[in-house]
Amino acid sequence: AQSVAQPEDQVNVAEGNPLTVKCTYSVSGNPYLFWYVQYPNRGLQFLLKYITGDNLVKGSYGFEAEFNKSQTSFHLKKPSALVSDSALYFCAVRDDTGGFKTIFGAGTRLFVKA
Amino acid sequence: DTGVSQDPRHKITKRGQNVTFRCDPISEHNRLYWYRQTLGQGPEFLTYFQNEAQLEKSRLLSDRFSAERPKGSFSTLEIQRTEQGDSAMYLCASSRQSNQETQYFGPGTRLLVL
């Protein structure tokens, strides 16, 4: 069965510092991995995805994520946080065995302090 | 605006009443998904359509829930005999037909059952 774990409910970081939001997953086949961001009163917005290829994926707003197959992780990173990055971040996974069910993590709230 | 739209944005109903939500996907997207999101949780997959065919359905979708996409364009989600536990945000997403699709989410319909 597919599952996603986001071990931190909240991450606090100072503006200008690097940030990491953690995600680990479990799937039967090969994973398709996604990060979405949710701002207050707005829908989920796609940030980036890993399907195949380079383990380091670059996405919107300067975010990137690194796929690590041995650790079954897909951590979201940004070299220098902005106050405007404060939001709720969701990791999601789907496998390549033919189904279309996407499993989302419970979310991690990122708070960037000025 | 060519994004995913949902109507209504908010719905308050009394327990036992029926409610229906509508989702209009991005026009060239033939895949459509419904999710439910409760406070503090990530979106939970409910069902998936490819064109007008409902191809996958979660066990979360009890017999009080039904979804349709009659012409392969907009979709409706109906909840019959609503219960207080149905109170949640109902999200719709759409994507192109590709094995690596990115899902684009609508703003959601927030349901409150009194």
Short mmCIF file of C-alpha atoms in Angstrom, two decimals:
data_model
loop_
_atom_site.label_atom_id
_atom_site.label_comp_id
_atom_site.label_asym_id
_atom_site.label_seq_id
_atom_site.Cartn_x
_atom_site.Cartn_y
_atom_site.Cartn_z
CA ALA A 1 0.00 0.00 0.00
CA GLN A 2 1.13 3.51 -0.73
CA SER A 3 1.89 5.92 2.10
CA VAL A 4 3.55 9.27 2.69
CA ALA A 5 5.01 10.59 5.91
CA GLN A 6 5.82 14.18 6.70
CA PRO A 7 7.42 13.85 10.13
CA GLU A 8 7.31 17.53 11.08
CA ASP A 9 4.04 19.33 11.69
CA GLN A 10 5.82 22.67 11.55
CA VAL A 11 9.20 23.96 10.42
CA ASN A 12 10.49 27.31 11.61
CA VAL A 13 13.29 29.10 9.80
CA ALA A 14 14.69 32.62 9.68
CA GLU A 15 14.46 34.58 6.45
CA GLY A 16 17.58 34.11 4.37
CA ASN A 17 18.42 30.74 5.90
CA PRO A 18 18.12 27.45 4.00
CA LEU A 19 15.01 25.40 4.58
CA THR A 20 14.20 21.69 4.38
CA VAL A 21 10.78 20.08 4.59
CA LYS A 22 11.01 16.32 4.96
CA CYS A 23 9.03 13.60 3.19
CA THR A 24 9.37 9.83 3.12
CA TYR A 25 7.21 7.46 1.11
CA SER A 26 6.29 3.84 0.54
CA VAL A 27 5.00 2.42 -2.76
CA SER A 28 4.78 -0.95 -4.46
CA GLY A 29 6.36 0.02 -7.76
CA ASN A 30 8.42 3.00 -8.81
CA PRO A 31 7.31 6.30 -7.28
CA TYR A 32 6.01 9.43 -8.89
CA LEU A 33 6.60 12.14 -6.27
CA PHE A 34 5.10 15.60 -6.00
CA TRP A 35 5.23 18.68 -3.79
CA TYR A 36 2.29 21.06 -3.50
CA VAL A 37 1.90 24.29 -1.51
CA GLN A 38 -1.31 25.65 -0.02
CA TYR A 39 -1.66 29.30 0.92
CA PRO A 40 -4.55 30.46 3.14
CA ASN A 41 -7.88 30.54 1.30
CA ARG A 42 -6.26 29.30 -1.90
CA GLY A 43 -6.11 25.96 -3.67
CA LEU A 44 -3.15 23.65 -3.77
CA GLN A 45 -0.45 24.80 -6.16
CA PHE A 46 2.00 22.46 -7.85
CA LEU A 47 5.67 23.09 -6.99
CA LEU A 48 7.65 20.25 -8.54
CA LYS A 49 7.67 16.56 -9.35
CA TYR A 50 10.03 13.62 -9.74
CA ILE A 51 9.17 11.01 -12.34
CA THR A 52 12.51 9.69 -13.54
CA GLY A 53 16.00 10.93 -14.34
CA ASP A 54 18.07 13.37 -12.33
CA ASN A 55 17.55 12.92 -8.60
CA LEU A 56 17.62 16.69 -8.02
CA VAL A 57 14.46 18.32 -9.28
CA LYS A 58 14.03 22.07 -9.59
CA GLY A 59 10.63 23.68 -9.34
CA SER A 60 8.74 26.91 -8.88
CA TYR A 61 9.76 29.83 -6.65
CA GLY A 62 13.34 28.58 -6.22
CA PHE A 63 12.36 25.29 -4.57
CA GLU A 64 14.09 22.02 -5.31
CA ALA A 65 13.78 18.47 -4.05
CA GLU A 66 16.10 15.52 -3.94
CA PHE A 67 14.91 11.99 -4.63
CA ASN A 68 16.75 9.38 -2.58
CA LYS A 69 15.69 5.87 -3.52
CA SER A 70 17.65 4.06 -0.80
CA GLN A 71 16.18 6.24 1.93
CA THR A 72 12.76 6.47 0.19
CA SER A 73 12.82 10.21 0.73
CA PHE A 74 11.92 13.29 -1.28
CA HIS A 75 12.85 16.29 0.86
CA LEU A 76 11.93 19.80 -0.27
CA LYS A 77 14.64 22.41 -0.06
CA LYS A 78 15.32 26.07 -0.73
CA PRO A 79 18.71 27.77 -0.30
CA SER A 80 17.33 31.03 1.09
CA ALA A 81 13.87 31.27 2.66
CA LEU A 82 11.50 34.20 2.17
CA VAL A 83 8.75 35.33 4.53
CA SER A 84 6.36 34.80 1.61
CA ASP A 85 7.27 31.08 1.59
CA SER A 86 5.27 30.67 4.79
CA ALA A 87 2.50 28.22 3.88
CA LEU A 88 1.37 24.61 4.18
CA TYR A 89 3.39 22.12 2.12
CA PHE A 90 2.19 18.71 1.02
CA CYS A 91 4.20 15.81 -0.31
CA ALA A 92 2.34 13.31 -2.52
CA VAL A 93 3.11 9.99 -4.16
CA ARG A 94 1.68 7.75 -6.83
CA ASP A 95 3.20 4.53 -8.14
CA ASP A 96 3.68 3.33 -11.69
CA THR A 97 1.66 0.12 -11.38
CA GLY A 98 -1.31 1.53 -13.27
CA GLY A 99 -3.60 3.08 -10.68
CA PHE A 100 -4.27 6.79 -10.43
CA LYS A 101 -4.74 7.17 -6.72
CA THR A 102 -2.41 9.85 -5.35
CA ILE A 103 -1.63 9.75 -1.64
CA PHE A 104 -0.89 13.01 0.17
CA GLY A 105 0.98 13.52 3.40
CA ALA A 106 -0.61 15.33 6.32
CA GLY A 107 1.28 18.51 5.49
CA THR A 108 4.03 20.57 7.07
CA ARG A 109 3.47 24.18 8.01
CA LEU A 110 6.46 26.34 7.15
CA PHE A 111 6.90 29.53 9.12
CA VAL A 112 9.60 31.93 7.94
CA LYS A 113 10.42 34.67 10.41
CA ALA A 114 11.69 38.05 9.24
CA ASP B 1 -9.17 32.50 -15.97
CA THR B 2 -8.52 29.07 -17.40
CA GLY B 3 -7.95 27.24 -14.11
CA VAL B 4 -10.10 24.65 -12.37
CA SER B 5 -13.27 26.16 -10.95
CA GLN B 6 -15.62 24.81 -8.30
CA ASP B 7 -19.10 25.85 -7.29
CA PRO B 8 -20.24 26.69 -4.71
CA ARG B 9 -17.23 27.81 -2.69
CA HIS B 10 -19.11 27.37 0.57
CA LYS B 11 -22.15 25.30 1.53
CA ILE B 12 -23.94 25.08 4.86
CA THR B 13 -26.60 22.42 5.16
CA LYS B 14 -28.60 20.59 7.77
CA ARG B 15 -27.96 16.95 8.56
CA GLY B 16 -29.97 14.70 6.32
CA GLN B 17 -30.11 17.07 3.36
CA ASN B 18 -28.58 16.31 -0.04
CA VAL B 19 -25.88 18.53 -1.53
CA THR B 20 -24.29 18.69 -4.96
CA PHE B 21 -20.99 20.26 -5.92
CA ARG B 22 -19.74 21.11 -9.40
CA CYS B 23 -16.24 21.10 -10.83
CA ASP B 24 -15.18 22.56 -14.17
CA PRO B 25 -11.72 21.31 -15.12
CA ILE B 26 -9.18 22.99 -17.37
CA SER B 27 -10.66 22.60 -20.83
CA GLU B 28 -8.03 20.36 -22.45
CA HIS B 29 -7.69 18.08 -19.42
CA ASN B 30 -9.45 14.74 -19.78
CA ARG B 31 -8.65 13.47 -16.28
CA LEU B 32 -10.55 14.66 -13.23
CA TYR B 33 -10.13 13.83 -9.55
CA TRP B 34 -12.14 14.48 -6.39
CA TYR B 35 -10.52 14.70 -2.96
CA ARG B 36 -11.70 15.45 0.55
CA GLN B 37 -9.59 17.45 2.97
CA THR B 38 -10.29 17.82 6.68
CA LEU B 39 -8.55 20.21 9.04
CA GLY B 40 -4.95 19.27 9.70
CA GLN B 41 -4.87 16.58 7.04
CA GLY B 42 -3.79 16.27 3.47
CA PRO B 43 -6.26 15.67 0.65
CA GLU B 44 -7.77 12.16 0.61
CA PHE B 45 -8.48 10.62 -2.77
CA LEU B 46 -12.18 9.96 -3.45
CA THR B 47 -12.54 9.16 -7.13
CA TYR B 48 -11.05 9.57 -10.60
CA PHE B 49 -12.49 10.02 -14.08
CA GLN B 50 -10.88 9.63 -17.46
CA ASN B 51 -13.21 11.43 -19.83
CA GLU B 52 -16.70 10.29 -18.75
CA ALA B 53 -15.57 6.97 -17.27
CA GLN B 54 -15.20 6.66 -13.50
CA LEU B 55 -12.14 4.40 -13.32
CA GLU B 56 -11.24 4.38 -9.65
CA LYS B 57 -13.18 4.90 -6.46
CA SER B 58 -11.94 5.01 -2.88
CA ARG B 59 -13.47 2.96 -0.11
CA LEU B 60 -13.99 6.36 1.55
CA LEU B 61 -16.75 6.95 -0.99
CA SER B 62 -19.73 5.40 0.77
CA ASP B 63 -22.99 4.66 -0.99
CA ARG B 64 -24.22 8.14 0.00
CA PHE B 65 -21.63 9.66 -2.32
CA SER B 66 -21.92 9.64 -6.08
CA ALA B 67 -19.92 11.37 -8.76
CA GLU B 68 -20.63 11.85 -12.42
CA ARG B 69 -18.94 13.32 -15.44
CA PRO B 70 -21.61 12.78 -18.10
CA LYS B 71 -20.00 14.47 -21.08
CA GLY B 72 -16.37 14.20 -20.07
CA SER B 73 -16.23 17.89 -19.20
CA PHE B 74 -17.61 19.15 -15.88
CA SER B 75 -18.22 16.80 -12.96
CA THR B 76 -20.64 16.73 -10.07
CA LEU B 77 -20.24 15.21 -6.63
CA GLU B 78 -23.44 14.51 -4.72
CA ILE B 79 -23.72 13.63 -1.07
CA GLN B 80 -27.07 12.23 0.02
CA ARG B 81 -28.39 12.30 3.60
CA THR B 82 -25.47 14.38 4.80
CA GLU B 83 -23.91 13.67 8.18
CA GLN B 84 -21.84 15.95 10.40
CA GLY B 85 -18.79 13.85 9.57
CA ASP B 86 -19.11 14.92 5.95
CA SER B 87 -18.03 18.44 6.92
CA ALA B 88 -14.80 19.03 5.01
CA MET B 89 -13.24 20.80 2.05
CA TYR B 90 -14.01 19.00 -1.22
CA LEU B 91 -11.30 19.52 -3.80
CA CYS B 92 -11.35 18.89 -7.51
CA ALA B 93 -8.26 18.53 -9.69
CA SER B 94 -7.67 17.91 -13.37
CA SER B 95 -4.77 16.78 -15.52
CA ARG B 96 -3.78 15.85 -19.04
CA GLN B 97 -3.66 12.22 -20.14
CA SER B 98 -0.08 11.27 -19.54
CA ASN B 99 1.45 8.90 -17.09
CA GLN B 100 3.34 11.71 -15.46
CA GLU B 101 0.58 14.22 -15.16
CA THR B 102 0.55 17.15 -12.84
CA GLN B 103 -2.80 17.69 -11.14
CA TYR B 104 -4.13 21.25 -11.06
CA PHE B 105 -6.46 21.94 -8.16
CA GLY B 106 -9.52 24.10 -7.86
CA PRO B 107 -10.19 26.35 -4.84
CA GLY B 108 -12.45 23.77 -3.21
CA THR B 109 -15.97 23.71 -1.78
CA ARG B 110 -16.14 23.98 1.98
CA LEU B 111 -19.08 21.99 3.36
CA LEU B 112 -20.47 22.47 6.86
CA VAL B 113 -23.17 20.07 8.01
CA LEU B 114 -25.10 21.30 11.05
#
